[in-house]
Amino acid sequence: MKSLQSTEEFHELTKESAAIFMFTAGWCPDCRVIDPVMPEVQKAFPDYTFVSVDRDQFIDLCIEQDVYGIPSFLAYANGHETGRFVSKDRKTQAEIEGFISNLPK
């Protein structure tokens, strides 16, 4: 999974045909729990670009996007948000895959 480098890059990536942003932080235990399954999730959904967003590095972006709990996921396609799985709760691989499966095609 690529790591976000700038807010400008975030806005550029939202214009792609399908991008999923995972908001995370190094100190977040629930984020560390899902890290090992994310390669499998990415493999199951090859049409998406997956991007890791460090919450501490991009706190202003989190505020702009109303992401106050992590781990959280935002999906974008062609400049529009297509879905969000945002909460402070731990997420399972099945929940993440269910979220992505239910995104508009």
mmCIF file of N, CA, C and O in Angstrom, residues 17-60:
data_model
loop_
_atom_site.group_PDB
_atom_site.id
_atom_site.type_symbol
_atom_site.label_atom_id
_atom_site.label_comp_id
_atom_site.label_asym_id
_atom_site.label_seq_id
_atom_site.Cartn_x
_atom_site.Cartn_y
_atom_site.Cartn_z
ATOM 1 N N SER A 17 -10.141 6.623 -10.956
ATOM 2 C CA SER A 17 -11.390 5.875 -11.127
ATOM 3 C C SER A 17 -11.808 5.129 -9.873
ATOM 4 O O SER A 17 -13.001 4.908 -9.668
ATOM 5 N N ALA A 18 -10.858 4.754 -9.013
ATOM 6 C CA ALA A 18 -11.224 4.048 -7.782
ATOM 7 C C ALA A 18 -10.046 4.073 -6.808
ATOM 8 O O ALA A 18 -9.021 3.447 -7.064
ATOM 9 N N ALA A 19 -10.220 4.798 -5.714
ATOM 10 C CA ALA A 19 -9.167 4.891 -4.700
ATOM 11 C C ALA A 19 -9.773 4.700 -3.316
ATOM 12 O O ALA A 19 -10.872 5.192 -3.036
ATOM 13 N N ILE A 20 -9.047 3.977 -2.477
ATOM 14 C CA ILE A 20 -9.472 3.773 -1.094
ATOM 15 C C ILE A 20 -8.348 4.256 -0.186
ATOM 16 O O ILE A 20 -7.194 3.844 -0.339
ATOM 17 N N PHE A 21 -8.717 5.141 0.724
ATOM 18 C CA PHE A 21 -7.766 5.725 1.656
ATOM 19 C C PHE A 21 -7.984 5.106 3.030
ATOM 20 O O PHE A 21 -9.104 5.124 3.546
ATOM 21 N N MET A 22 -6.912 4.558 3.597
ATOM 22 C CA MET A 22 -6.966 3.989 4.938
ATOM 23 C C MET A 22 -6.291 4.981 5.883
ATOM 24 O O MET A 22 -5.094 5.229 5.789
ATOM 25 N N PHE A 23 -7.079 5.561 6.781
ATOM 26 C CA PHE A 23 -6.564 6.492 7.771
ATOM 27 C C PHE A 23 -6.092 5.692 8.973
ATOM 28 O O PHE A 23 -6.851 4.888 9.526
ATOM 29 N N THR A 24 -4.843 5.910 9.374
ATOM 30 C CA THR A 24 -4.195 5.070 10.367
ATOM 31 C C THR A 24 -3.178 5.880 11.158
ATOM 32 O O THR A 24 -2.963 7.054 10.869
ATOM 33 N N ALA A 25 -2.562 5.263 12.134
ATOM 34 C CA ALA A 25 -1.468 5.882 12.890
ATOM 35 C C ALA A 25 -0.610 4.769 13.488
ATOM 36 O O ALA A 25 -1.113 3.689 13.814
ATOM 37 N N GLY A 26 0.680 5.045 13.636
ATOM 38 C CA GLY A 26 1.601 4.058 14.163
ATOM 39 C C GLY A 26 1.284 3.605 15.577
ATOM 40 O O GLY A 26 1.566 2.477 15.953
ATOM 41 N N TRP A 27 0.669 4.472 16.357
ATOM 42 C CA TRP A 27 0.374 4.161 17.758
ATOM 43 C C TRP A 27 -0.982 3.470 17.948
ATOM 44 O O TRP A 27 -1.328 3.092 19.055
ATOM 45 N N CYS A 28 -1.740 3.296 16.880
ATOM 46 C CA CYS A 28 -3.115 2.771 16.953
ATOM 47 C C CYS A 28 -3.115 1.241 16.974
ATOM 48 O O CYS A 28 -2.806 0.606 15.960
ATOM 49 N N PRO A 29 -3.475 0.613 18.110
ATOM 50 C CA PRO A 29 -3.452 -0.854 18.166
ATOM 51 C C PRO A 29 -4.453 -1.521 17.215
ATOM 52 O O PRO A 29 -4.159 -2.576 16.649
ATOM 53 N N ASP A 30 -5.620 -0.907 17.009
ATOM 54 C CA ASP A 30 -6.605 -1.493 16.095
ATOM 55 C C ASP A 30 -6.120 -1.436 14.650
ATOM 56 O O ASP A 30 -6.449 -2.300 13.838
ATOM 57 N N CYS A 31 -5.329 -0.407 14.340
ATOM 58 C CA CYS A 31 -4.739 -0.303 12.999
ATOM 59 C C CYS A 31 -3.716 -1.404 12.785
ATOM 60 O O CYS A 31 -3.643 -2.009 11.710
ATOM 61 N N ARG A 32 -2.917 -1.683 13.798
ATOM 62 C CA ARG A 32 -1.883 -2.723 13.696
ATOM 63 C C ARG A 32 -2.519 -4.102 13.517
ATOM 64 O O ARG A 32 -1.946 -4.967 12.861
ATOM 65 N N VAL A 33 -3.707 -4.307 14.088
ATOM 66 C CA VAL A 33 -4.395 -5.597 13.966
ATOM 67 C C VAL A 33 -4.774 -5.870 12.515
ATOM 68 O O VAL A 33 -4.682 -7.008 12.045
ATOM 69 N N ILE A 34 -5.193 -4.848 11.770
ATOM 70 C CA ILE A 34 -5.624 -5.075 10.383
ATOM 71 C C ILE A 34 -4.483 -4.982 9.371
ATOM 72 O O ILE A 34 -4.639 -5.418 8.239
ATOM 73 N N ASP A 35 -3.334 -4.432 9.770
ATOM 74 C CA ASP A 35 -2.200 -4.327 8.839
ATOM 75 C C ASP A 35 -1.870 -5.644 8.140
ATOM 76 O O ASP A 35 -1.676 -5.659 6.925
ATOM 77 N N PRO A 36 -1.804 -6.769 8.870
ATOM 78 C CA PRO A 36 -1.428 -8.033 8.208
ATOM 79 C C PRO A 36 -2.432 -8.523 7.164
ATOM 80 O O PRO A 36 -2.055 -9.269 6.260
ATOM 81 N N VAL A 37 -3.695 -8.103 7.263
ATOM 82 C CA VAL A 37 -4.701 -8.582 6.299
ATOM 83 C C VAL A 37 -4.862 -7.651 5.105
ATOM 84 O O VAL A 37 -5.460 -8.040 4.102
ATOM 85 N N MET A 38 -4.310 -6.453 5.190
ATOM 86 C CA MET A 38 -4.512 -5.499 4.103
ATOM 87 C C MET A 38 -3.937 -5.958 2.762
ATOM 88 O O MET A 38 -4.564 -5.718 1.728
ATOM 89 N N PRO A 39 -2.799 -6.662 2.719
ATOM 90 C CA PRO A 39 -2.355 -7.176 1.413
ATOM 91 C C PRO A 39 -3.372 -8.116 0.767
ATOM 92 O O PRO A 39 -3.572 -8.084 -0.452
ATOM 93 N N GLU A 40 -4.042 -8.931 1.576
ATOM 94 C CA GLU A 40 -5.082 -9.822 1.043
ATOM 95 C C GLU A 40 -6.272 -9.016 0.530
ATOM 96 O O GLU A 40 -6.851 -9.344 -0.510
ATOM 97 N N VAL A 41 -6.646 -7.971 1.264
ATOM 98 C CA VAL A 41 -7.752 -7.109 0.837
ATOM 99 C C VAL A 41 -7.398 -6.452 -0.490
ATOM 100 O O VAL A 41 -8.203 -6.437 -1.428
ATOM 101 N N GLN A 42 -6.192 -5.920 -0.580
ATOM 102 C CA GLN A 42 -5.765 -5.276 -1.827
ATOM 103 C C GLN A 42 -5.770 -6.258 -2.993
ATOM 104 O O GLN A 42 -6.189 -5.906 -4.097
ATOM 105 N N LYS A 43 -5.334 -7.470 -2.739
ATOM 106 C CA LYS A 43 -5.306 -8.494 -3.787
ATOM 107 C C LYS A 43 -6.725 -8.845 -4.244
ATOM 108 O O LYS A 43 -6.957 -9.111 -5.426
ATOM 109 N N ALA A 44 -7.675 -8.830 -3.318
ATOM 110 C CA ALA A 44 -9.069 -9.163 -3.645
ATOM 111 C C ALA A 44 -9.757 -8.059 -4.451
ATOM 112 O O ALA A 44 -10.766 -8.316 -5.108
ATOM 113 N N PHE A 45 -9.202 -6.844 -4.396
ATOM 114 C CA PHE A 45 -9.823 -5.706 -5.088
ATOM 115 C C PHE A 45 -8.776 -4.970 -5.925
ATOM 116 O O PHE A 45 -8.411 -3.830 -5.637
ATOM 117 N N PRO A 46 -8.298 -5.616 -6.991
ATOM 118 C CA PRO A 46 -7.205 -5.036 -7.785
ATOM 119 C C PRO A 46 -7.580 -3.775 -8.558
ATOM 120 O O PRO A 46 -6.692 -3.059 -9.027
ATOM 121 N N ASP A 47 -8.870 -3.485 -8.700
ATOM 122 C CA ASP A 47 -9.285 -2.294 -9.440
ATOM 123 C C ASP A 47 -9.124 -1.008 -8.625
ATOM 124 O O ASP A 47 -9.322 0.078 -9.154
ATOM 125 N N TYR A 48 -8.792 -1.142 -7.347
ATOM 126 C CA TYR A 48 -8.666 0.013 -6.465
ATOM 127 C C TYR A 48 -7.201 0.346 -6.191
ATOM 128 O O TYR A 48 -6.370 -0.556 -6.059
ATOM 129 N N THR A 49 -6.927 1.628 -6.075
ATOM 130 C CA THR A 49 -5.646 2.104 -5.574
ATOM 131 C C THR A 49 -5.807 2.291 -4.079
ATOM 132 O O THR A 49 -6.713 3.013 -3.640
ATOM 133 N N PHE A 50 -4.981 1.631 -3.285
ATOM 134 C CA PHE A 50 -5.051 1.734 -1.829
ATOM 135 C C PHE A 50 -3.951 2.668 -1.338
ATOM 136 O O PHE A 50 -2.788 2.513 -1.726
ATOM 137 N N VAL A 51 -4.347 3.596 -0.469
ATOM 138 C CA VAL A 51 -3.410 4.598 0.024
ATOM 139 C C VAL A 51 -3.532 4.707 1.538
ATOM 140 O O VAL A 51 -4.628 4.879 2.068
ATOM 141 N N SER A 52 -2.408 4.618 2.211
ATOM 142 C CA SER A 52 -2.360 4.773 3.664
ATOM 143 C C SER A 52 -2.173 6.247 4.000
ATOM 144 O O SER A 52 -1.298 6.911 3.436
ATOM 145 N N VAL A 53 -3.014 6.755 4.920
ATOM 146 C CA VAL A 53 -2.939 8.154 5.343
ATOM 147 C C VAL A 53 -2.609 8.185 6.831
ATOM 148 O O VAL A 53 -3.411 7.718 7.650
ATOM 149 N N ASP A 54 -1.443 8.702 7.160
ATOM 150 C CA ASP A 54 -1.027 8.813 8.556
ATOM 151 C C ASP A 54 -1.793 9.953 9.213
ATOM 152 O O ASP A 54 -1.618 11.112 8.868
ATOM 153 N N ARG A 55 -2.653 9.610 10.151
ATOM 154 C CA ARG A 55 -3.519 10.579 10.814
ATOM 155 C C ARG A 55 -2.727 11.706 11.462
ATOM 156 O O ARG A 55 -3.115 12.859 11.412
ATOM 157 N N ASP A 56 -1.597 11.376 12.073
ATOM 158 C CA ASP A 56 -0.808 12.397 12.758
ATOM 159 C C ASP A 56 -0.129 13.356 11.778
ATOM 160 O O ASP A 56 0.007 14.537 12.053
ATOM 161 N N GLN A 57 0.270 12.838 10.634
ATOM 162 C CA GLN A 57 0.922 13.663 9.621
ATOM 163 C C GLN A 57 -0.085 14.536 8.872
ATOM 164 O O GLN A 57 0.256 15.618 8.416
ATOM 165 N N PHE A 58 -1.326 14.052 8.756
ATOM 166 C CA PHE A 58 -2.347 14.754 7.967
ATOM 167 C C PHE A 58 -3.587 15.061 8.800
ATOM 168 O O PHE A 58 -4.715 14.822 8.376
ATOM 169 N N ILE A 59 -3.387 15.612 9.986
ATOM 170 C CA ILE A 59 -4.515 15.905 10.887
ATOM 171 C C ILE A 59 -5.490 16.899 10.265
ATOM 172 O O ILE A 59 -6.708 16.759 10.424
ATOM 173 N N ASP A 60 -4.990 17.890 9.533
ATOM 174 C CA ASP A 60 -5.889 18.854 8.883
ATOM 175 C C ASP A 60 -6.747 18.186 7.819
ATOM 176 O O ASP A 60 -7.924 18.509 7.660
#
